[in-house]
CSV table of C-alpha atoms in Angstrom, one decimal:
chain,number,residue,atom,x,y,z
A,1,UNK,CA,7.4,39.7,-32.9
A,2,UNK,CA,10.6,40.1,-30.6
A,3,UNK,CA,8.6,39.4,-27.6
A,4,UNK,CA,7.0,35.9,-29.4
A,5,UNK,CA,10.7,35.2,-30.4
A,6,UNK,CA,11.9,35.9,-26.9
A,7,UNK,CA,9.3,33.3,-25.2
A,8,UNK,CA,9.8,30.8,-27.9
A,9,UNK,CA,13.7,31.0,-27.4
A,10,UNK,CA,13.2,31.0,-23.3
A,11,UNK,CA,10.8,27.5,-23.8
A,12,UNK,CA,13.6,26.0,-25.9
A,13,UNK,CA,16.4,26.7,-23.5
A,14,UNK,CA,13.6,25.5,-20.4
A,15,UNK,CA,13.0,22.0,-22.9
A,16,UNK,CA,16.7,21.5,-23.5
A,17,UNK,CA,18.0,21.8,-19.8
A,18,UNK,CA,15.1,19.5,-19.0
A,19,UNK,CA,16.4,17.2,-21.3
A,20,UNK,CA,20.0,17.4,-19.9
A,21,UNK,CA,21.0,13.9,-18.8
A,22,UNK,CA,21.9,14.5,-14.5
A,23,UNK,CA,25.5,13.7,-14.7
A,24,UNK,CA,27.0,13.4,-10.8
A,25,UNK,CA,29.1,15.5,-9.2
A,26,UNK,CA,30.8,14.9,-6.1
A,27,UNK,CA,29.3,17.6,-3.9
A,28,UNK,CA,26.0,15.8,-4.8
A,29,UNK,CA,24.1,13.6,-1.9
A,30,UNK,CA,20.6,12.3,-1.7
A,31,UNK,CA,17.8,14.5,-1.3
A,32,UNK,CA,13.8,15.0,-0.8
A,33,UNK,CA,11.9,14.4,-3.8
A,34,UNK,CA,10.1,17.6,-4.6
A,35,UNK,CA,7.5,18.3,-7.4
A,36,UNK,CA,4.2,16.6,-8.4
A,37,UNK,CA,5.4,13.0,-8.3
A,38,UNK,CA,6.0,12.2,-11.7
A,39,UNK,CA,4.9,8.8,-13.1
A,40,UNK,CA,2.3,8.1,-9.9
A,41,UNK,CA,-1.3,8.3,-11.4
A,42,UNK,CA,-4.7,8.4,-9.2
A,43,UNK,CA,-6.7,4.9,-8.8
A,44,UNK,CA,-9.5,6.2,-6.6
A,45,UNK,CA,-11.1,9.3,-7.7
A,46,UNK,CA,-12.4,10.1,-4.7
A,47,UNK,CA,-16.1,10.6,-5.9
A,48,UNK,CA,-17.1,7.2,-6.8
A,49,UNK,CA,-16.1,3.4,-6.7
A,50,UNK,CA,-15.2,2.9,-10.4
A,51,UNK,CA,-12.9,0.4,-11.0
A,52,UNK,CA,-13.3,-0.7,-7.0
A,53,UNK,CA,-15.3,-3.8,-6.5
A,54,UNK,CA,-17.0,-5.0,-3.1
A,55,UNK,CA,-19.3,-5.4,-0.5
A,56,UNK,CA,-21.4,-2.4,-0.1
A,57,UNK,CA,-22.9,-3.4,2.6
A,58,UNK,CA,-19.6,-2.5,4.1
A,59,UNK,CA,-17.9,0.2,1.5
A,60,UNK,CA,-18.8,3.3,0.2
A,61,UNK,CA,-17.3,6.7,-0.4
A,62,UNK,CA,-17.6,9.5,1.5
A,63,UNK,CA,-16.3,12.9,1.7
A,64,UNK,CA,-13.5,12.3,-0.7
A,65,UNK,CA,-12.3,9.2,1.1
A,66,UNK,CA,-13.3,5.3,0.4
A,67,UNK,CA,-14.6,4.4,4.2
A,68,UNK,CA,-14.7,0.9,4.8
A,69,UNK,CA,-17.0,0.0,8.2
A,70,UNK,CA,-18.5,-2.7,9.8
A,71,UNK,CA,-21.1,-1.8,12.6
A,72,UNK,CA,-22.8,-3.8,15.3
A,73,UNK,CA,-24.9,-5.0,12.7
A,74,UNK,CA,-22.8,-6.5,10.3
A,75,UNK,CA,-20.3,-7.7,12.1
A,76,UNK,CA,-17.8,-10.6,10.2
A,77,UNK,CA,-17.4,-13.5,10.6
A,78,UNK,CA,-14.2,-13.7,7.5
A,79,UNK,CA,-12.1,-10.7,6.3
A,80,UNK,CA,-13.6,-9.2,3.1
A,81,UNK,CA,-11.5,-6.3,0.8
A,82,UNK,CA,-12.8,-3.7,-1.8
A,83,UNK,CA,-10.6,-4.7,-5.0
A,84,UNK,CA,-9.3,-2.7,-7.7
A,85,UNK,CA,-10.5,-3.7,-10.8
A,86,UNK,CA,-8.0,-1.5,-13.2
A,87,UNK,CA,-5.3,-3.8,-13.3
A,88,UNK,CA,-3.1,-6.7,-11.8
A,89,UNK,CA,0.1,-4.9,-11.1
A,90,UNK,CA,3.7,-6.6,-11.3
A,91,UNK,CA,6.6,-3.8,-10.2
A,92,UNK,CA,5.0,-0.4,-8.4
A,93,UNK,CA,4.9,2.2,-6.2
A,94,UNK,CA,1.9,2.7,-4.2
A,95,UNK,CA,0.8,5.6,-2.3
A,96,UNK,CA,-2.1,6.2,0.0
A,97,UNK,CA,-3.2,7.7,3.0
A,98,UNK,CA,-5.4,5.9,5.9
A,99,UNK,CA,-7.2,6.5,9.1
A,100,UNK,CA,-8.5,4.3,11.4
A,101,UNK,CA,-10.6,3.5,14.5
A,102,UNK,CA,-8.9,1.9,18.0
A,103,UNK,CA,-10.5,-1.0,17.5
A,104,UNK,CA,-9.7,-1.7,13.7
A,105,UNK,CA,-8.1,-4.3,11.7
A,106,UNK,CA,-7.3,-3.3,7.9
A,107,UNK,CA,-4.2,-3.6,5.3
A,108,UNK,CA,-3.7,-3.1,2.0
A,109,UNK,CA,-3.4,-6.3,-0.4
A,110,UNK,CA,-1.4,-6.1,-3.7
A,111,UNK,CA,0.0,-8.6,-5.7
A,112,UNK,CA,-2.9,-11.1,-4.7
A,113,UNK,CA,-5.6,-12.8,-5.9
A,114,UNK,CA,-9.5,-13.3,-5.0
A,115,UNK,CA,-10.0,-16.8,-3.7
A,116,UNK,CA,-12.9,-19.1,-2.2
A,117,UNK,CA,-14.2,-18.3,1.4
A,118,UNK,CA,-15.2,-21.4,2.9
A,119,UNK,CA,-16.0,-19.7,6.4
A,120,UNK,CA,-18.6,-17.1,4.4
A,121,UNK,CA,-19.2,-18.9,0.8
A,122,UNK,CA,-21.2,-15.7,-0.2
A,123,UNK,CA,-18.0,-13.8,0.3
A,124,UNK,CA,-16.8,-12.9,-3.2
A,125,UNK,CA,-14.3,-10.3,-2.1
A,126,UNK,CA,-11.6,-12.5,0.1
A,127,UNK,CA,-8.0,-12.5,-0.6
A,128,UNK,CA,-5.0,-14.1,-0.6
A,129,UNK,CA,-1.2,-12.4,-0.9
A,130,UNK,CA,1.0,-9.7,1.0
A,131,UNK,CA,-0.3,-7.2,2.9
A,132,UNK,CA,1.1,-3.5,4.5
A,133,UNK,CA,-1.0,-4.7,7.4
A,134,UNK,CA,-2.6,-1.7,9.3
A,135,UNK,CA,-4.2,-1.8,13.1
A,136,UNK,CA,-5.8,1.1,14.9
A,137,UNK,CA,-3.5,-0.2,18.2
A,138,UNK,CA,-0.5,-0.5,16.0
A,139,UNK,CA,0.6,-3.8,17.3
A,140,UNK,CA,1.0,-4.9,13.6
A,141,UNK,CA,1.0,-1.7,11.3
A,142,UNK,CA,3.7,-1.2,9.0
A,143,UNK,CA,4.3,-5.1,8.8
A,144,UNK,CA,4.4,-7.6,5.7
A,145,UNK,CA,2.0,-10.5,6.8
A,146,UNK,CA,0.6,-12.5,3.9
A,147,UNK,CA,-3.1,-12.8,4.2
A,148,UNK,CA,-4.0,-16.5,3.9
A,149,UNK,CA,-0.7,-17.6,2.7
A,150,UNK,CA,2.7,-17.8,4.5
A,151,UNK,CA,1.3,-15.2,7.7
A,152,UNK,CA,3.8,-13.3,8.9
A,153,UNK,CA,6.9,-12.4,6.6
A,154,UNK,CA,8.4,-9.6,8.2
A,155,UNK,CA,7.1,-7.6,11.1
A,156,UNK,CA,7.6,-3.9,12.1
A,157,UNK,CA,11.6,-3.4,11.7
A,158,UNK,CA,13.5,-6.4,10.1
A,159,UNK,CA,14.4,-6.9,6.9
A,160,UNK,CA,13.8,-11.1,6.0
A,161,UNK,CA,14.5,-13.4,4.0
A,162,UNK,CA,12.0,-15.9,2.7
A,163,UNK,CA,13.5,-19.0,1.5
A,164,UNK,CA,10.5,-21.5,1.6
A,165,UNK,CA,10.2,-24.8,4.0
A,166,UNK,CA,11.3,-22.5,7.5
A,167,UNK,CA,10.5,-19.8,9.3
A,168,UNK,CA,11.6,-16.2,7.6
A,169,UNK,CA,15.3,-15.5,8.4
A,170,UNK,CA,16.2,-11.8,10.0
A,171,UNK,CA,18.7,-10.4,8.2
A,172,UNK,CA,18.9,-7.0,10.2
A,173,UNK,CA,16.9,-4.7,11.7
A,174,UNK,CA,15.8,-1.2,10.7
A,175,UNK,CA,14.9,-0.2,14.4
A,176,UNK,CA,13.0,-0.8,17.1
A,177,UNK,CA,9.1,-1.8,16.6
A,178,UNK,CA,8.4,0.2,20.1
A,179,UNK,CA,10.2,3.4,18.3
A,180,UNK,CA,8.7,3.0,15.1
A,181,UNK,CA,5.3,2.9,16.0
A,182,UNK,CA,6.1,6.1,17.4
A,183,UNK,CA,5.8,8.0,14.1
A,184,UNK,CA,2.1,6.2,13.3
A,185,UNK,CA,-0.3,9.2,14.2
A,186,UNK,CA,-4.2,8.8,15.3
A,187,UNK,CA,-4.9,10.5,12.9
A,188,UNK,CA,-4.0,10.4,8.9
A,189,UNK,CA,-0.8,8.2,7.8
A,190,UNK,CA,0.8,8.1,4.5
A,191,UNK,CA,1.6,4.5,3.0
A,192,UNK,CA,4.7,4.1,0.8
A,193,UNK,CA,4.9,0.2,-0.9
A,194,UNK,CA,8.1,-0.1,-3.3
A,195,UNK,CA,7.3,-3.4,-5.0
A,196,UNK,CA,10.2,-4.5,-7.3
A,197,UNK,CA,10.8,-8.1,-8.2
A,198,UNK,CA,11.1,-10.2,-5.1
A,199,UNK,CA,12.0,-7.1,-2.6
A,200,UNK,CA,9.1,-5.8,-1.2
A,201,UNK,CA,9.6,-2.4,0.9
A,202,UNK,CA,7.3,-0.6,3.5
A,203,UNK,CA,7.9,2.8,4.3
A,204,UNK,CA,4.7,4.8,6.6
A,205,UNK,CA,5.2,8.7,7.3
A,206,UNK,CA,8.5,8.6,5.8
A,207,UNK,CA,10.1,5.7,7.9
A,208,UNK,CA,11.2,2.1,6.7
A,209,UNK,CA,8.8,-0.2,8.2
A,210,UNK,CA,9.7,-3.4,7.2
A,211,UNK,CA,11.3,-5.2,3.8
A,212,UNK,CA,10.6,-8.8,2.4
A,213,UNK,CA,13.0,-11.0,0.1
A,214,UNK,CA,11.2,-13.6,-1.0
A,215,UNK,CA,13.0,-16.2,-2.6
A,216,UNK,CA,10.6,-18.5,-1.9
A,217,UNK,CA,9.6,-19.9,-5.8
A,218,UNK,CA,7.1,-21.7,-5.7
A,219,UNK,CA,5.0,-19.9,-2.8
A,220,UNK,CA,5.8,-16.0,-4.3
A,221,UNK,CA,4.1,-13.8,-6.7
A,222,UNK,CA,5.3,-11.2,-9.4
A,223,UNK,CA,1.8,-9.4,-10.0
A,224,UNK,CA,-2.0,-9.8,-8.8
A,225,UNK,CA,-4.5,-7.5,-7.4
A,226,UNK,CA,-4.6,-4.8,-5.1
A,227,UNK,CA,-7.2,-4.4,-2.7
A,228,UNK,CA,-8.3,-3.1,1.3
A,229,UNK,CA,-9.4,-4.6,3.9
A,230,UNK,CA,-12.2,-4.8,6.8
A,231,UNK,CA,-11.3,-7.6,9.5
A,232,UNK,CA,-13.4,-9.7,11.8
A,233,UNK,CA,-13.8,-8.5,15.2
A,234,UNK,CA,-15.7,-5.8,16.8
A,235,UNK,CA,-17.1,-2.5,15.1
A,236,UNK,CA,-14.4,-0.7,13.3
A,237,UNK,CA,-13.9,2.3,10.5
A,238,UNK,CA,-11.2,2.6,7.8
A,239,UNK,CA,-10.7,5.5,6.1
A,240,UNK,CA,-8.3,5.5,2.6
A,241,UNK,CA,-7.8,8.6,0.2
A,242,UNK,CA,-4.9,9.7,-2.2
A,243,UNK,CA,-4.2,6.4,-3.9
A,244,UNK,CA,-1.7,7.1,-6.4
A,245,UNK,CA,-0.1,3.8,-8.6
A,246,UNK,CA,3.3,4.2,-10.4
A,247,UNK,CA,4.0,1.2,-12.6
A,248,UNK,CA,8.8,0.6,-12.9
Protein backbone atom coordinates (compact mmCIF):
# COMPACT_ATOMS: atom_id res chain seq x y z
CA UNK A 1 0.00 0.00 0.00
CA UNK A 2 2.87 2.57 0.77
CA UNK A 3 4.70 1.54 -2.27
CA UNK A 4 1.21 1.98 -4.59
CA UNK A 5 0.82 5.41 -2.80
CA UNK A 6 4.42 6.22 -3.43
CA UNK A 7 4.06 5.59 -7.47
CA UNK A 8 0.71 7.24 -7.56
CA UNK A 9 2.15 10.40 -5.77
CA UNK A 10 5.57 10.21 -8.09
CA UNK A 11 2.94 10.10 -11.46
CA UNK A 12 1.14 13.13 -10.11
CA UNK A 13 4.15 15.20 -9.44
CA UNK A 14 5.60 13.81 -13.22
CA UNK A 15 1.75 14.99 -14.75
CA UNK A 16 1.81 18.33 -12.90
CA UNK A 17 5.41 19.49 -13.94
CA UNK A 18 4.43 18.40 -17.44
CA UNK A 19 1.68 20.57 -17.17
CA UNK A 20 3.84 23.54 -15.98
CA UNK A 21 3.36 26.40 -18.46
CA UNK A 22 7.55 27.05 -19.86
CA UNK A 23 7.84 30.52 -18.39
CA UNK A 24 11.41 32.16 -19.89
CA UNK A 25 14.23 32.87 -18.17
CA UNK A 26 16.99 34.88 -19.38
CA UNK A 27 19.78 32.28 -19.34
CA UNK A 28 17.43 30.40 -21.82
CA UNK A 29 18.48 30.19 -25.76
CA UNK A 30 17.19 28.01 -28.54
CA UNK A 31 17.98 24.51 -28.58
CA UNK A 32 17.66 20.97 -30.53
CA UNK A 33 14.34 19.48 -30.34
CA UNK A 34 14.69 16.18 -28.60
CA UNK A 35 12.03 13.47 -27.97
CA UNK A 36 9.60 11.56 -30.25
CA UNK A 37 8.38 14.53 -32.27
CA UNK A 38 5.23 15.28 -30.76
CA UNK A 39 2.25 16.10 -32.95
CA UNK A 40 3.98 14.53 -36.39
CA UNK A 41 1.95 11.26 -37.30
CA UNK A 42 3.20 8.53 -40.03
CA UNK A 43 1.38 8.76 -43.69
CA UNK A 44 3.26 5.89 -45.32
CA UNK A 45 3.38 2.74 -43.37
CA UNK A 46 6.01 1.48 -44.91
CA UNK A 47 4.35 -1.97 -45.88
CA UNK A 48 1.78 -1.04 -48.24
CA UNK A 49 0.35 1.89 -50.56
CA UNK A 50 -2.88 2.65 -48.54
CA UNK A 51 -3.98 5.91 -48.76
CA UNK A 52 -1.17 6.49 -51.79
CA UNK A 53 -2.61 6.51 -55.30
CA UNK A 54 -0.65 6.01 -58.66
CA UNK A 55 0.89 4.40 -61.40
CA UNK A 56 2.13 1.10 -60.56
CA UNK A 57 3.64 0.52 -63.44
CA UNK A 58 6.06 2.96 -61.87
CA UNK A 59 5.54 2.71 -57.84
CA UNK A 60 5.61 0.11 -55.44
CA UNK A 61 6.95 -0.48 -52.04
CA UNK A 62 9.86 -2.18 -51.14
CA UNK A 63 11.83 -2.91 -48.23
CA UNK A 64 10.21 -0.39 -46.05
CA UNK A 65 10.57 2.44 -48.49
CA UNK A 66 7.90 3.66 -51.42
CA UNK A 67 10.48 3.35 -54.61
CA UNK A 68 9.38 5.21 -57.39
CA UNK A 69 11.34 3.99 -60.98
CA UNK A 70 11.18 4.31 -64.41
CA UNK A 71 13.39 1.88 -66.46
CA UNK A 72 14.34 1.67 -70.09
CA UNK A 73 11.15 0.44 -70.64
CA UNK A 74 8.84 2.80 -69.42
CA UNK A 75 10.43 5.68 -70.00
CA UNK A 76 8.08 9.23 -69.77
CA UNK A 77 7.14 11.18 -71.87
CA UNK A 78 5.15 13.82 -68.81
CA UNK A 79 5.97 13.81 -65.06
CA UNK A 80 3.60 11.54 -63.08
CA UNK A 81 3.38 11.58 -58.86
CA UNK A 82 2.03 8.86 -56.33
CA UNK A 83 -0.62 11.06 -54.33
CA UNK A 84 -1.77 10.85 -50.88
CA UNK A 85 -5.15 10.21 -50.60
CA UNK A 86 -5.61 10.91 -46.55
CA UNK A 87 -6.06 14.44 -46.79
CA UNK A 88 -5.64 17.95 -48.50
CA UNK A 89 -3.42 19.68 -45.98
CA UNK A 90 -3.61 23.56 -45.30
CA UNK A 91 -0.74 24.52 -42.45
CA UNK A 92 2.04 21.53 -41.83
CA UNK A 93 5.11 20.16 -41.12
CA UNK A 94 6.39 17.53 -43.29
CA UNK A 95 9.09 15.14 -42.79
CA UNK A 96 10.58 12.53 -44.96
CA UNK A 97 13.67 11.02 -46.03
CA UNK A 98 14.78 10.33 -49.77
CA UNK A 99 17.41 8.71 -51.93
CA UNK A 100 18.09 8.98 -55.31
CA UNK A 101 19.86 7.86 -58.47
CA UNK A 102 22.50 10.39 -60.49
CA UNK A 103 20.36 10.54 -63.11
CA UNK A 104 16.97 11.41 -61.29
CA UNK A 105 14.40 14.00 -61.33
CA UNK A 106 11.82 13.90 -58.30
CA UNK A 107 10.13 16.43 -55.61
CA UNK A 108 7.70 16.36 -53.27
CA UNK A 109 4.24 18.26 -54.23
CA UNK A 110 1.92 19.57 -51.35
CA UNK A 111 -0.55 21.94 -51.37
CA UNK A 112 -1.52 20.99 -55.08
CA UNK A 113 -4.02 19.60 -57.03
CA UNK A 114 -4.35 16.66 -59.82
CA UNK A 115 -4.95 18.21 -63.15
CA UNK A 116 -5.35 17.19 -66.98
CA UNK A 117 -2.28 15.91 -68.90
CA UNK A 118 -2.61 16.84 -72.33
CA UNK A 119 0.97 15.46 -73.38
CA UNK A 120 -0.13 11.72 -71.76
CA UNK A 121 -4.16 12.04 -71.52
CA UNK A 122 -4.01 8.44 -69.76
CA UNK A 123 -1.96 10.17 -67.13
CA UNK A 124 -4.31 10.42 -64.10
CA UNK A 125 -1.59 11.18 -61.59
CA UNK A 126 -0.05 14.85 -62.90
CA UNK A 127 0.14 17.71 -60.69
CA UNK A 128 0.09 21.15 -60.33
CA UNK A 129 1.50 23.34 -57.15
CA UNK A 130 4.89 23.84 -55.07
CA UNK A 131 7.38 21.53 -54.94
CA UNK A 132 10.73 20.82 -52.48
CA UNK A 133 12.25 19.86 -55.84
CA UNK A 134 14.87 16.98 -55.51
CA UNK A 135 17.67 15.99 -58.26
CA UNK A 136 20.23 13.18 -58.03
CA UNK A 137 22.99 16.09 -59.45
CA UNK A 138 21.61 18.59 -57.06
CA UNK A 139 21.49 21.38 -59.44
CA UNK A 140 17.84 22.05 -58.16
CA UNK A 141 17.38 20.23 -54.73
CA UNK A 142 16.27 21.95 -51.85
CA UNK A 143 14.49 24.67 -54.24
CA UNK A 144 10.67 25.81 -54.30
CA UNK A 145 9.72 25.48 -58.12
CA UNK A 146 6.02 25.24 -58.79
CA UNK A 147 5.25 22.31 -60.99
CA UNK A 148 3.13 23.53 -63.85
CA UNK A 149 2.32 26.86 -62.39
CA UNK A 150 4.58 29.98 -61.72
CA UNK A 151 8.16 27.56 -62.18
CA UNK A 152 10.70 28.63 -60.27
CA UNK A 153 9.83 30.61 -56.91
CA UNK A 154 12.88 30.44 -54.98
CA UNK A 155 15.98 28.51 -55.75
CA UNK A 156 18.62 26.94 -53.35
CA UNK A 157 19.39 29.98 -50.88
CA UNK A 158 17.11 33.10 -51.20
CA UNK A 159 14.38 33.92 -49.41
CA UNK A 160 11.53 35.65 -52.30
CA UNK A 161 8.92 37.35 -52.43
CA UNK A 162 6.06 36.49 -54.82
CA UNK A 163 3.97 39.41 -55.68
CA UNK A 164 2.17 38.30 -58.94
CA UNK A 165 2.70 40.00 -62.63
CA UNK A 166 7.00 39.83 -62.26
CA UNK A 167 9.56 37.89 -61.67
CA UNK A 168 10.02 36.70 -57.69
CA UNK A 169 11.88 39.50 -55.83
CA UNK A 170 15.20 38.27 -53.57
CA UNK A 171 14.79 39.50 -50.43
CA UNK A 172 18.17 37.92 -48.94
CA UNK A 173 20.07 35.07 -49.13
CA UNK A 174 20.50 32.28 -46.68
CA UNK A 175 23.95 31.14 -48.34
CA UNK A 176 25.59 30.08 -51.07
CA UNK A 177 23.81 27.32 -53.47
CA UNK A 178 27.56 25.87 -54.21
CA UNK A 179 27.90 25.58 -50.16
CA UNK A 180 24.62 24.33 -49.51
CA UNK A 181 24.53 21.55 -51.70
CA UNK A 182 27.43 20.54 -49.85
CA UNK A 183 25.37 19.06 -47.01
CA UNK A 184 23.04 16.89 -49.69
CA UNK A 185 24.57 13.37 -49.24
CA UNK A 186 24.46 10.43 -52.03
CA UNK A 187 22.99 8.65 -49.92
CA UNK A 188 19.71 9.26 -47.54
CA UNK A 189 18.53 13.06 -46.92
CA UNK A 190 16.03 14.23 -44.46
CA UNK A 191 13.28 16.73 -45.91
CA UNK A 192 11.88 19.39 -43.44
CA UNK A 193 8.74 21.56 -45.21
CA UNK A 194 7.25 24.25 -42.64
CA UNK A 195 4.08 25.26 -44.50
CA UNK A 196 2.28 28.16 -42.66
CA UNK A 197 -0.03 30.55 -44.39
CA UNK A 198 1.75 32.17 -47.32
CA UNK A 199 5.60 31.36 -45.95
CA UNK A 200 6.67 28.35 -47.17
CA UNK A 201 10.17 27.07 -45.61
CA UNK A 202 12.69 24.26 -46.83
CA UNK A 203 15.03 22.97 -44.54
CA UNK A 204 17.20 19.44 -45.97
CA UNK A 205 19.74 17.75 -43.28
CA UNK A 206 19.08 20.43 -41.00
CA UNK A 207 20.04 23.48 -43.29
CA UNK A 208 17.58 26.31 -44.63
CA UNK A 209 17.27 25.72 -48.24
CA UNK A 210 15.15 28.11 -49.48
CA UNK A 211 11.74 30.24 -48.24
CA UNK A 212 8.77 31.46 -50.37
CA UNK A 213 6.34 34.56 -49.56
CA UNK A 214 3.78 34.37 -51.68
CA UNK A 215 1.63 37.20 -51.85
CA UNK A 216 0.55 36.47 -55.04
CA UNK A 217 -3.61 36.12 -54.53
CA UNK A 218 -5.00 35.06 -57.06
CA UNK A 219 -2.10 32.50 -58.33
CA UNK A 220 -1.36 30.95 -54.39
CA UNK A 221 -2.81 28.16 -52.49
CA UNK A 222 -3.75 27.58 -48.73
CA UNK A 223 -4.25 23.64 -48.85
CA UNK A 224 -4.25 20.79 -51.66
CA UNK A 225 -2.55 17.46 -52.05
CA UNK A 226 0.58 16.10 -51.35
CA UNK A 227 2.25 13.83 -53.57
CA UNK A 228 6.03 12.53 -55.22
CA UNK A 229 7.29 12.53 -58.20
CA UNK A 230 9.06 10.55 -61.19
CA UNK A 231 10.34 12.99 -64.08
CA UNK A 232 10.83 12.60 -67.78
CA UNK A 233 14.23 11.82 -68.87
CA UNK A 234 16.41 8.85 -68.71
CA UNK A 235 16.10 5.75 -66.27
CA UNK A 236 16.03 6.92 -62.69
CA UNK A 237 15.08 5.50 -58.97
CA UNK A 238 13.56 7.40 -56.03
CA UNK A 239 13.50 6.13 -52.86
CA UNK A 240 11.15 7.90 -49.85
CA UNK A 241 10.51 6.45 -46.27
CA UNK A 242 9.65 8.19 -42.78
CA UNK A 243 6.91 10.43 -43.89
CA UNK A 244 5.59 11.90 -40.88
CA UNK A 245 2.59 14.97 -41.30
CA UNK A 246 2.08 17.45 -38.39
CA UNK A 247 -1.09 19.46 -39.01
CA UNK A 248 -0.49 23.80 -36.85
Amino acid sequence: MIRRSFLLSSLGAVSAAAQQPYVPKQSDRPEPATGDEAGFQPIFDGKTLNNWEGNPKYWRVEDGTLVGEVTPETLLKSNTFIIWRGGAPKDFELKADYRITSGGNSGINYRSVVVPDTVTPDNWFAMRGYQADIDGQNRYTGQNYEEKGRLFLAQRGQVTHVVGGRKPIILSTIGDANDLAAFITKDWNSYHLIVRGNTLVHMLNGRLMSVVIDDDAPNRTFEGLIGVQVHVGGPMKIEYRNFRLKNL
